[in-house]
Structure formats: C-alpha cells, structure tokens
Amino acid sequence: MNVDGKVVVITGAAGGIGAAMARRFAGKAAALVLGDLDGDAAAALAASLPGEAVGVEVDVTSEEQVAELVGETLERHDRVDLFCANAGITSGAGLEASDEAWARTWAVNVLSHVYSARAVLPSMLERGEGYLLHTCSAAGLLTAVGDAPYSVTKHAAVSFAEWLSITYGSRGIKVSALCPQGVDTPMLREGLEAGHIGARVTAAGGAVLSADDVAESVVAGLDAERFLILPHPEVARYYLHRATDTDRWLAGLRDLRDALS
C-alpha cells in the first residue's frame, strides 16, 4: 500500500501522530481529509500542507458524524483508499475511574473504530480494495500500568482490528494495527508532568520517539502491508515474553511499577 495518489482520511488529525501522518502523506496523496474534534486546528493544519487537504470537525464518538465524514469524502472523491482511525484518549485512572470515564474511553478508543469500519467498508468492499489503519498502542499488546480503561480499550481495539482482518482480508481489505509505545506527544508529556505512574513506566520501557518517527514507521508498515506496525522494535520482544512466560512478565512489570512509585 503506497499512499501516492490515494484518498486518505485521518481522525484525531490535528496533533500528535495524526498530524505527523498528515504531514508525511501530504503532497503524495491525491487528497487528505483530516478530521478532529478541534475542527479549527484540523483546518489550519490542512491549509499548511502541500497538495489537496481539507480539515473538518468530527466527534468520533458520534456514529452519525463519522458516517457524514465518510459520505462527504465519497461525494467529493468517489472513494476512500485508506482510513486511519487514529483518535484516542487516556483516563489516568484505575479502579477509581468513574463509569463516565470508562464510557468515554470505550467510545473513543473502540467504538469509533467500529463506526468508521461500518461507514467505509461498504464502498471498499464494492470496489474490492481498501485499507484500514487503526492506532491501537503498545498497550493493546501489553498493558497500560496505572490506567485500567486505556489498557482494556486498547486491547479491544487490537482485537477488533484482528477480527476485521480475518473477516474481510480475503475480500481485498487490508488492516494494520499501529502499536507505538512512548511517543513525544501531549498525551505522554502531560502524563509525565503530572507524575502519572503509567507515563513514567512508558518512558522507562524504551525510547520515546517523535510523532514524525512513528509516521515513518507507518509508511514502511503500509508498504509491507504488515498487520502489526511496531515503531518500537522492543515491543515485539515484550509481546513474546508476555506470551511465553506470562508470570515472569507480570512480575517484571510489578517490580518496575514499584520502583517508580
């Protein structure tokens, strides 16, 4: 999958990884549609990019708004080649997380992926081709120390991406799960500034990459059509340890958490 000449939609596009992907794809894609809850920021980013790009306001927790985003893109360009479901949030909470925090995290990190797949797959299946890129986080393969809603929802996001690949892979639909670990974005920086244990464990678990580094990994992963796109190679090693010696892996994370507490 090469983005040259493709119609690409990115949610959560106004900052962080989403904005880095937009910058990386700009000038290559036939058209970029950048959706974000902050529509003004998405529009400003689109205006700063070479090539055809538009920024729009979209709340990814609203199935109606996601469907409108896809519908308007199809009206303008007749197709969506690559849909990047990139919006995500953390909660920073454990058992004390409110029902509202659980519901919001579930809506953004999981249901938004369901909504975009429902909206974009019919036209992709009709054409017999299309690509879904879901930003899932290394937490979806490992865990998120100190953040129960984030850990649970990111695991669900990976599971949903796997299901999509199994269900539609033989019908021309490619699926990738982007699972970075520490990335220098406001999400991580704010967590570190607040002294959140989860952010500190993430930073201690490997290199903190720039969002632009992650975007480069996305380009390479799409080109190779890999299901798991792992900007941090160490995540594959941690994932293997988790599967082959789960008790040791859990004990190691407990030790790391205790050392940083």
PDB file of C-alpha atoms in Angstrom:
ATOM      1  CA  MET A   1       0.000   0.000   0.000  1.00  0.00           C
ATOM      2  CA  ASN A   2       1.604   3.203  -1.211  1.00  0.00           C
ATOM      3  CA  VAL A   3      -0.212   6.430  -0.379  1.00  0.00           C
ATOM      4  CA  ASP A   4       0.801   8.066  -3.675  1.00  0.00           C
ATOM      5  CA  GLY A   5      -2.372   9.181  -5.407  1.00  0.00           C
ATOM      6  CA  LYS A   6      -4.631   7.774  -2.702  1.00  0.00           C
ATOM      7  CA  VAL A   7      -7.588   9.326  -0.897  1.00  0.00           C
ATOM      8  CA  VAL A   8      -6.769   9.225   2.823  1.00  0.00           C
ATOM      9  CA  VAL A   9      -8.954  10.044   5.829  1.00  0.00           C
ATOM     10  CA  ILE A  10      -7.324  10.572   9.240  1.00  0.00           C
ATOM     11  CA  THR A  11      -9.192  11.100  12.510  1.00  0.00           C
ATOM     12  CA  GLY A  12      -7.539  12.649  15.536  1.00  0.00           C
ATOM     13  CA  ALA A  13      -5.569  14.506  12.880  1.00  0.00           C
ATOM     14  CA  ALA A  14      -4.972  17.911  14.454  1.00  0.00           C
ATOM     15  CA  GLY A  15      -1.986  16.891  16.584  1.00  0.00           C
ATOM     16  CA  GLY A  16       0.401  14.145  17.633  1.00  0.00           C
ATOM     17  CA  ILE A  17       0.611  11.046  15.464  1.00  0.00           C
ATOM     18  CA  GLY A  18      -2.369  12.075  13.337  1.00  0.00           C
ATOM     19  CA  ALA A  19      -0.782  15.387  12.350  1.00  0.00           C
ATOM     20  CA  ALA A  20       2.560  13.676  11.707  1.00  0.00           C
ATOM     21  CA  MET A  21       0.892  11.198   9.357  1.00  0.00           C
ATOM     22  CA  ALA A  22      -0.853  14.062   7.573  1.00  0.00           C
ATOM     23  CA  ARG A  23       2.461  15.877   7.089  1.00  0.00           C
ATOM     24  CA  ARG A  24       4.125  12.683   5.873  1.00  0.00           C
ATOM     25  CA  PHE A  25       1.347  11.868   3.405  1.00  0.00           C
ATOM     26  CA  ALA A  26       0.961  15.444   2.170  1.00  0.00           C
ATOM     27  CA  GLY A  27       1.981  16.032  -1.420  1.00  0.00           C
ATOM     28  CA  LYS A  28       1.817  12.309  -2.151  1.00  0.00           C
ATOM     29  CA  ALA A  29      -1.828  11.517  -1.525  1.00  0.00           C
ATOM     30  CA  ALA A  30      -4.408  12.553  -4.077  1.00  0.00           C
ATOM     31  CA  ALA A  31      -6.397  14.047  -1.216  1.00  0.00           C
ATOM     32  CA  LEU A  32      -6.280  14.223   2.561  1.00  0.00           C
ATOM     33  CA  VAL A  33      -9.366  14.570   4.734  1.00  0.00           C
ATOM     34  CA  LEU A  34      -8.353  15.480   8.284  1.00  0.00           C
ATOM     35  CA  GLY A  35     -10.980  15.041  10.980  1.00  0.00           C
ATOM     36  CA  ASP A  36     -10.656  16.175  14.573  1.00  0.00           C
ATOM     37  CA  LEU A  37     -12.813  17.305  17.469  1.00  0.00           C
ATOM     38  CA  ASP A  38     -10.926  20.613  17.101  1.00  0.00           C
ATOM     39  CA  GLY A  39     -12.110  21.473  13.612  1.00  0.00           C
ATOM     40  CA  ASP A  40     -10.256  24.800  13.523  1.00  0.00           C
ATOM     41  CA  ALA A  41      -6.931  23.104  14.270  1.00  0.00           C
ATOM     42  CA  ALA A  42      -7.622  20.453  11.625  1.00  0.00           C
ATOM     43  CA  ALA A  43      -8.444  23.137   9.066  1.00  0.00           C
ATOM     44  CA  ALA A  44      -5.297  25.105   9.945  1.00  0.00           C
ATOM     45  CA  LEU A  45      -3.154  22.001   9.502  1.00  0.00           C
ATOM     46  CA  ALA A  46      -4.806  21.218   6.173  1.00  0.00           C
ATOM     47  CA  ALA A  47      -4.169  24.780   4.952  1.00  0.00           C
ATOM     48  CA  SER A  48      -0.467  24.465   5.820  1.00  0.00           C
ATOM     49  CA  LEU A  49       0.062  21.314   3.762  1.00  0.00           C
ATOM     50  CA  PRO A  50       1.016  20.965   0.103  1.00  0.00           C
ATOM     51  CA  GLY A  51      -1.429  19.185  -2.154  1.00  0.00           C
ATOM     52  CA  GLU A  52      -5.151  18.809  -1.621  1.00  0.00           C
ATOM     53  CA  ALA A  53      -6.190  18.669   2.020  1.00  0.00           C
ATOM     54  CA  VAL A  54      -9.264  19.668   3.985  1.00  0.00           C
ATOM     55  CA  GLY A  55      -9.795  19.790   7.743  1.00  0.00           C
ATOM     56  CA  VAL A  56     -13.194  19.185   9.307  1.00  0.00           C
ATOM     57  CA  GLU A  57     -14.700  18.955  12.761  1.00  0.00           C
ATOM     58  CA  VAL A  58     -15.820  15.458  13.747  1.00  0.00           C
ATOM     59  CA  ASP A  59     -16.656  13.816  17.051  1.00  0.00           C
ATOM     60  CA  VAL A  60     -15.600  10.202  16.528  1.00  0.00           C
ATOM     61  CA  THR A  61     -17.916   9.054  19.323  1.00  0.00           C
ATOM     62  CA  SER A  62     -20.874  10.043  17.131  1.00  0.00           C
ATOM     63  CA  GLU A  63     -21.630   7.370  14.536  1.00  0.00           C
ATOM     64  CA  GLU A  64     -23.675   9.918  12.592  1.00  0.00           C
ATOM     65  CA  GLN A  65     -20.737  12.333  12.349  1.00  0.00           C
ATOM     66  CA  VAL A  66     -18.311   9.585  11.318  1.00  0.00           C
ATOM     67  CA  ALA A  67     -20.749   8.428   8.644  1.00  0.00           C
ATOM     68  CA  GLU A  68     -21.074  12.023   7.418  1.00  0.00           C
ATOM     69  CA  LEU A  69     -17.274  12.326   7.247  1.00  0.00           C
ATOM     70  CA  VAL A  70     -17.055   9.231   5.075  1.00  0.00           C
ATOM     71  CA  GLY A  71     -20.097  10.172   2.987  1.00  0.00           C
ATOM     72  CA  GLU A  72     -18.776  13.649   2.224  1.00  0.00           C
ATOM     73  CA  THR A  73     -15.395  12.182   1.256  1.00  0.00           C
ATOM     74  CA  LEU A  74     -17.077   9.724  -1.108  1.00  0.00           C
ATOM     75  CA  GLU A  75     -19.140  12.515  -2.650  1.00  0.00           C
ATOM     76  CA  ARG A  76     -16.034  14.599  -3.254  1.00  0.00           C
ATOM     77  CA  HIS A  77     -13.572  11.895  -4.312  1.00  0.00           C
ATOM     78  CA  ASP A  78     -15.685   8.794  -5.134  1.00  0.00           C
ATOM     79  CA  ARG A  79     -13.585   6.573  -2.880  1.00  0.00           C
ATOM     80  CA  VAL A  80     -11.630   6.197   0.359  1.00  0.00           C
ATOM     81  CA  ASP A  81      -8.420   4.236  -0.141  1.00  0.00           C
ATOM     82  CA  LEU A  82      -7.039   4.468   3.396  1.00  0.00           C
ATOM     83  CA  PHE A  83      -8.944   5.250   6.580  1.00  0.00           C
ATOM     84  CA  CYS A  84      -6.745   5.990   9.603  1.00  0.00           C
ATOM     85  CA  ALA A  85      -8.789   5.634  12.801  1.00  0.00           C
ATOM     86  CA  ASN A  86      -6.307   7.464  14.971  1.00  0.00           C
ATOM     87  CA  ALA A  87      -8.258   9.317  17.681  1.00  0.00           C
ATOM     88  CA  GLY A  88      -7.549   8.111  21.214  1.00  0.00           C
ATOM     89  CA  ILE A  89      -7.640   9.217  24.848  1.00  0.00           C
ATOM     90  CA  THR A  90      -6.260   8.123  28.196  1.00  0.00           C
ATOM     91  CA  SER A  91      -8.001   8.246  31.562  1.00  0.00           C
ATOM     92  CA  GLY A  92      -5.093   8.064  34.007  1.00  0.00           C
ATOM     93  CA  ALA A  93      -7.271   6.102  36.404  1.00  0.00           C
ATOM     94  CA  GLY A  94      -7.596   2.660  37.914  1.00  0.00           C
ATOM     95  CA  LEU A  95     -10.497   1.224  39.902  1.00  0.00           C
ATOM     96  CA  GLU A  96     -11.492   4.745  40.884  1.00  0.00           C
ATOM     97  CA  ALA A  97     -12.310   5.579  37.257  1.00  0.00           C
ATOM     98  CA  SER A  98     -15.927   6.661  37.021  1.00  0.00           C
ATOM     99  CA  ASP A  99     -18.478   4.950  34.822  1.00  0.00           C
ATOM    100  CA  GLU A 100     -18.424   8.104  32.713  1.00  0.00           C
ATOM    101  CA  ALA A 101     -14.638   7.813  32.235  1.00  0.00           C
ATOM    102  CA  TRP A 102     -14.985   4.160  31.212  1.00  0.00           C
ATOM    103  CA  ALA A 103     -17.757   5.013  28.768  1.00  0.00           C
ATOM    104  CA  ARG A 104     -15.846   7.919  27.214  1.00  0.00           C
ATOM    105  CA  THR A 105     -12.635   5.906  26.826  1.00  0.00           C
ATOM    106  CA  TRP A 106     -14.559   2.998  25.312  1.00  0.00           C
ATOM    107  CA  ALA A 107     -16.359   5.318  22.907  1.00  0.00           C
ATOM    108  CA  VAL A 108     -13.188   6.999  21.634  1.00  0.00           C
ATOM    109  CA  ASN A 109     -10.773   4.063  21.674  1.00  0.00           C
ATOM    110  CA  VAL A 110     -13.071   1.274  20.469  1.00  0.00           C
ATOM    111  CA  LEU A 111     -16.489   2.319  19.226  1.00  0.00           C
ATOM    112  CA  SER A 112     -15.015   4.984  16.943  1.00  0.00           C
ATOM    113  CA  HIS A 113     -13.175   2.174  15.114  1.00  0.00           C
ATOM    114  CA  VAL A 114     -16.437   0.271  14.801  1.00  0.00           C
ATOM    115  CA  TYR A 115     -18.217   3.356  13.458  1.00  0.00           C
ATOM    116  CA  SER A 116     -15.550   4.093  10.843  1.00  0.00           C
ATOM    117  CA  ALA A 117     -15.466   0.467   9.682  1.00  0.00           C
ATOM    118  CA  ARG A 118     -19.253   0.426   9.333  1.00  0.00           C
ATOM    119  CA  ALA A 119     -19.149   3.638   7.331  1.00  0.00           C
ATOM    120  CA  VAL A 120     -16.239   2.961   4.994  1.00  0.00           C
ATOM    121  CA  LEU A 121     -16.280  -0.794   4.388  1.00  0.00           C
ATOM    122  CA  PRO A 122     -19.333  -0.967   2.083  1.00  0.00           C
ATOM    123  CA  SER A 123     -17.698   1.209  -0.584  1.00  0.00           C
ATOM    124  CA  MET A 124     -14.348  -0.543  -0.134  1.00  0.00           C
ATOM    125  CA  LEU A 125     -15.937  -3.968  -0.479  1.00  0.00           C
ATOM    126  CA  GLU A 126     -17.820  -2.841  -3.567  1.00  0.00           C
ATOM    127  CA  ARG A 127     -14.507  -1.820  -5.151  1.00  0.00           C
ATOM    128  CA  GLY A 128     -12.744  -4.921  -3.851  1.00  0.00           C
ATOM    129  CA  GLU A 129      -9.970  -2.981  -2.149  1.00  0.00           C
ATOM    130  CA  GLY A 130      -9.283  -0.663   0.744  1.00  0.00           C
ATOM    131  CA  TYR A 131      -7.054  -0.214   3.780  1.00  0.00           C
ATOM    132  CA  LEU A 132      -7.889   0.351   7.458  1.00  0.00           C
ATOM    133  CA  LEU A 133      -5.179   1.637   9.790  1.00  0.00           C
ATOM    134  CA  HIS A 134      -6.181   1.573  13.471  1.00  0.00           C
ATOM    135  CA  THR A 135      -4.000   3.283  16.054  1.00  0.00           C
ATOM    136  CA  CYS A 136      -4.101   0.843  18.956  1.00  0.00           C
ATOM    137  CA  SER A 137      -0.981   1.497  21.083  1.00  0.00           C
ATOM    138  CA  ALA A 138       1.527  -0.959  22.523  1.00  0.00           C
ATOM    139  CA  ALA A 139      -0.847  -1.009  25.500  1.00  0.00           C
ATOM    140  CA  GLY A 140      -3.144  -3.105  23.319  1.00  0.00           C
ATOM    141  CA  LEU A 141      -0.496  -5.818  23.107  1.00  0.00           C
ATOM    142  CA  LEU A 142       0.997  -5.392  26.578  1.00  0.00           C
ATOM    143  CA  THR A 143      -0.752  -3.228  29.179  1.00  0.00           C
ATOM    144  CA  ALA A 144      -1.018   0.327  30.472  1.00  0.00           C
ATOM    145  CA  VAL A 145       0.264   0.443  34.033  1.00  0.00           C
ATOM    146  CA  GLY A 146      -1.880   2.813  36.093  1.00  0.00           C
ATOM    147  CA  ASP A 147      -4.648   3.239  33.502  1.00  0.00           C
ATOM    148  CA  ALA A 148      -7.249   0.479  33.526  1.00  0.00           C
ATOM    149  CA  PRO A 149      -9.677   1.969  30.944  1.00  0.00           C
ATOM    150  CA  TYR A 150      -6.864   2.687  28.478  1.00  0.00           C
ATOM    151  CA  SER A 151      -5.378  -0.803  28.834  1.00  0.00           C
ATOM    152  CA  VAL A 152      -8.709  -2.565  28.410  1.00  0.00           C
ATOM    153  CA  THR A 153      -9.904  -0.462  25.479  1.00  0.00           C
ATOM    154  CA  LYS A 154      -6.632  -0.679  23.581  1.00  0.00           C
ATOM    155  CA  HIS A 155      -6.692  -4.475  23.920  1.00  0.00           C
ATOM    156  CA  ALA A 156     -10.203  -4.353  22.491  1.00  0.00           C
ATOM    157  CA  ALA A 157      -9.006  -2.147  19.633  1.00  0.00           C
ATOM    158  CA  VAL A 158      -6.338  -4.677  18.653  1.00  0.00           C
ATOM    159  CA  SER A 159      -8.883  -7.487  18.891  1.00  0.00           C
ATOM    160  CA  PHE A 160     -11.310  -5.620  16.636  1.00  0.00           C
ATOM    161  CA  ALA A 161      -8.583  -4.961  14.066  1.00  0.00           C
ATOM    162  CA  GLU A 162      -7.714  -8.671  14.085  1.00  0.00           C
ATOM    163  CA  TRP A 163     -11.371  -9.539  13.563  1.00  0.00           C
ATOM    164  CA  LEU A 164     -11.628  -7.165  10.621  1.00  0.00           C
ATOM    165  CA  SER A 165      -8.539  -8.672   9.004  1.00  0.00           C
ATOM    166  CA  ILE A 166      -9.841 -12.210   9.413  1.00  0.00           C
ATOM    167  CA  THR A 167     -13.329 -11.344   8.215  1.00  0.00           C
ATOM    168  CA  TYR A 168     -12.522  -9.145   5.225  1.00  0.00           C
ATOM    169  CA  GLY A 169      -8.908  -9.916   4.303  1.00  0.00           C
ATOM    170  CA  SER A 170      -9.886 -12.342   1.553  1.00  0.00           C
ATOM    171  CA  ARG A 171     -12.128  -9.661   0.012  1.00  0.00           C
ATOM    172  CA  GLY A 172      -9.389  -7.133  -0.691  1.00  0.00           C
ATOM    173  CA  ILE A 173      -9.411  -5.293   2.635  1.00  0.00           C
ATOM    174  CA  LYS A 174      -6.047  -4.730   4.316  1.00  0.00           C
ATOM    175  CA  VAL A 175      -5.847  -3.942   8.027  1.00  0.00           C
ATOM    176  CA  SER A 176      -2.965  -2.704  10.164  1.00  0.00           C
ATOM    177  CA  ALA A 177      -2.812  -2.063  13.904  1.00  0.00           C
ATOM    178  CA  LEU A 178      -0.371   0.697  14.794  1.00  0.00           C
ATOM    179  CA  CYS A 179       1.058  -0.042  18.252  1.00  0.00           C
ATOM    180  CA  PRO A 180       3.658   2.518  19.330  1.00  0.00           C
ATOM    181  CA  GLN A 181       4.955   2.709  22.890  1.00  0.00           C
ATOM    182  CA  GLY A 182       6.355   6.028  24.137  1.00  0.00           C
ATOM    183  CA  VAL A 183       5.745   8.903  21.715  1.00  0.00           C
ATOM    184  CA  ASP A 184       6.570  12.551  22.369  1.00  0.00           C
ATOM    185  CA  THR A 185       3.027  13.866  22.173  1.00  0.00           C
ATOM    186  CA  PRO A 186       0.932  15.989  24.558  1.00  0.00           C
ATOM    187  CA  MET A 187      -0.648  12.775  25.872  1.00  0.00           C
ATOM    188  CA  LEU A 188       2.679  11.482  27.214  1.00  0.00           C
ATOM    189  CA  ARG A 189       4.157  14.871  28.129  1.00  0.00           C
ATOM    190  CA  GLU A 190       1.147  15.819  30.229  1.00  0.00           C
ATOM    191  CA  GLY A 191       1.268  12.452  31.976  1.00  0.00           C
ATOM    192  CA  LEU A 192       4.941  12.880  32.798  1.00  0.00           C
ATOM    193  CA  GLU A 193       4.402  16.430  34.048  1.00  0.00           C
ATOM    194  CA  ALA A 194       1.639  15.156  36.328  1.00  0.00           C
ATOM    195  CA  GLY A 195       3.911  12.361  37.586  1.00  0.00           C
ATOM    196  CA  HIS A 196       1.483   9.678  36.432  1.00  0.00           C
ATOM    197  CA  ILE A 197       2.901   6.200  37.003  1.00  0.00           C
ATOM    198  CA  GLY A 198       1.705   4.974  33.614  1.00  0.00           C
ATOM    199  CA  ALA A 199       3.555   7.713  31.744  1.00  0.00           C
ATOM    200  CA  ARG A 200       6.699   7.075  33.793  1.00  0.00           C
ATOM    201  CA  VAL A 201       6.587   3.330  33.087  1.00  0.00           C
ATOM    202  CA  THR A 202       6.067   4.030  29.391  1.00  0.00           C
ATOM    203  CA  ALA A 203       9.041   6.383  29.266  1.00  0.00           C
ATOM    204  CA  ALA A 204      11.192   3.869  31.151  1.00  0.00           C
ATOM    205  CA  GLY A 205      10.184   0.975  28.885  1.00  0.00           C
ATOM    206  CA  GLY A 206      12.059   2.133  25.787  1.00  0.00           C
ATOM    207  CA  ALA A 207      12.919   5.073  23.577  1.00  0.00           C
ATOM    208  CA  VAL A 208      10.468   7.948  23.372  1.00  0.00           C
ATOM    209  CA  LEU A 209      10.031   8.534  19.638  1.00  0.00           C
ATOM    210  CA  SER A 210       8.865  11.641  17.878  1.00  0.00           C
ATOM    211  CA  ALA A 211       5.500  11.564  16.146  1.00  0.00           C
ATOM    212  CA  ASP A 212       7.372  12.012  12.864  1.00  0.00           C
ATOM    213  CA  ASP A 213       9.353   8.825  13.602  1.00  0.00           C
ATOM    214  CA  VAL A 214       6.067   6.977  14.081  1.00  0.00           C
ATOM    215  CA  ALA A 215       4.755   8.356  10.781  1.00  0.00           C
ATOM    216  CA  GLU A 216       7.834   6.957   9.024  1.00  0.00           C
ATOM    217  CA  SER A 217       7.103   3.564  10.570  1.00  0.00           C
ATOM    218  CA  VAL A 218       3.530   3.836   9.312  1.00  0.00           C
ATOM    219  CA  VAL A 219       4.725   4.416   5.748  1.00  0.00           C
ATOM    220  CA  ALA A 220       7.035   1.387   5.958  1.00  0.00           C
ATOM    221  CA  GLY A 221       4.343  -0.766   7.573  1.00  0.00           C
ATOM    222  CA  LEU A 222       1.737   0.156   4.981  1.00  0.00           C
ATOM    223  CA  ASP A 223       4.204  -0.521   2.187  1.00  0.00           C
ATOM    224  CA  ALA A 224       4.837  -4.004   3.608  1.00  0.00           C
ATOM    225  CA  GLU A 225       1.129  -4.448   4.451  1.00  0.00           C
ATOM    226  CA  ARG A 226       2.028  -5.692   7.942  1.00  0.00           C
ATOM    227  CA  PHE A 227      -0.798  -6.213  10.394  1.00  0.00           C
ATOM    228  CA  LEU A 228       1.272  -5.095  13.397  1.00  0.00           C
ATOM    229  CA  ILE A 229       3.151  -1.843  12.842  1.00  0.00           C
ATOM    230  CA  LEU A 230       5.608  -1.536  15.718  1.00  0.00           C
ATOM    231  CA  PRO A 231       7.637   1.701  15.706  1.00  0.00           C
ATOM    232  CA  HIS A 232       9.385   0.406  18.858  1.00  0.00           C
ATOM    233  CA  PRO A 233      11.020  -2.952  17.941  1.00  0.00           C
ATOM    234  CA  GLU A 234      11.306  -3.843  21.631  1.00  0.00           C
ATOM    235  CA  VAL A 235       7.513  -4.162  21.811  1.00  0.00           C
ATOM    236  CA  ALA A 236       7.720  -7.369  19.762  1.00  0.00           C
ATOM    237  CA  ARG A 237      10.165  -8.768  22.331  1.00  0.00           C
ATOM    238  CA  TYR A 238       7.962  -7.737  25.244  1.00  0.00           C
ATOM    239  CA  TYR A 239       4.941  -9.249  23.475  1.00  0.00           C
ATOM    240  CA  LEU A 240       6.798 -12.535  23.046  1.00  0.00           C
ATOM    241  CA  HIS A 241       7.820 -12.555  26.713  1.00  0.00           C
ATOM    242  CA  ARG A 242       4.247 -11.884  27.728  1.00  0.00           C
ATOM    243  CA  ALA A 243       3.038 -14.876  25.713  1.00  0.00           C
ATOM    244  CA  THR A 244       5.753 -17.369  26.609  1.00  0.00           C
ATOM    245  CA  ASP A 245       6.357 -16.572  30.292  1.00  0.00           C
ATOM    246  CA  THR A 246       3.393 -14.565  31.490  1.00  0.00           C
ATOM    247  CA  ASP A 247       4.142 -14.911  35.196  1.00  0.00           C
ATOM    248  CA  ARG A 248       7.682 -13.581  34.757  1.00  0.00           C
ATOM    249  CA  TRP A 249       6.408 -10.745  32.569  1.00  0.00           C
ATOM    250  CA  LEU A 250       3.807  -9.733  35.165  1.00  0.00           C
ATOM    251  CA  ALA A 251       6.390  -9.892  37.951  1.00  0.00           C
ATOM    252  CA  GLY A 252       8.754  -7.690  35.942  1.00  0.00           C
ATOM    253  CA  LEU A 253       6.078  -5.041  35.451  1.00  0.00           C
ATOM    254  CA  ARG A 254       5.157  -5.161  39.124  1.00  0.00           C
ATOM    255  CA  ASP A 255       8.815  -4.590  40.007  1.00  0.00           C
ATOM    256  CA  LEU A 256       9.064  -1.694  37.554  1.00  0.00           C
ATOM    257  CA  ARG A 257       5.879  -0.143  38.860  1.00  0.00           C
ATOM    258  CA  ASP A 258       7.028  -0.477  42.469  1.00  0.00           C
ATOM    259  CA  ALA A 259      10.434   1.019  41.647  1.00  0.00           C
ATOM    260  CA  LEU A 260       8.840   4.076  40.053  1.00  0.00           C
ATOM    261  CA  SER A 261       6.118   4.574  42.665  1.00  0.00           C
TER     262      SER A 261
END
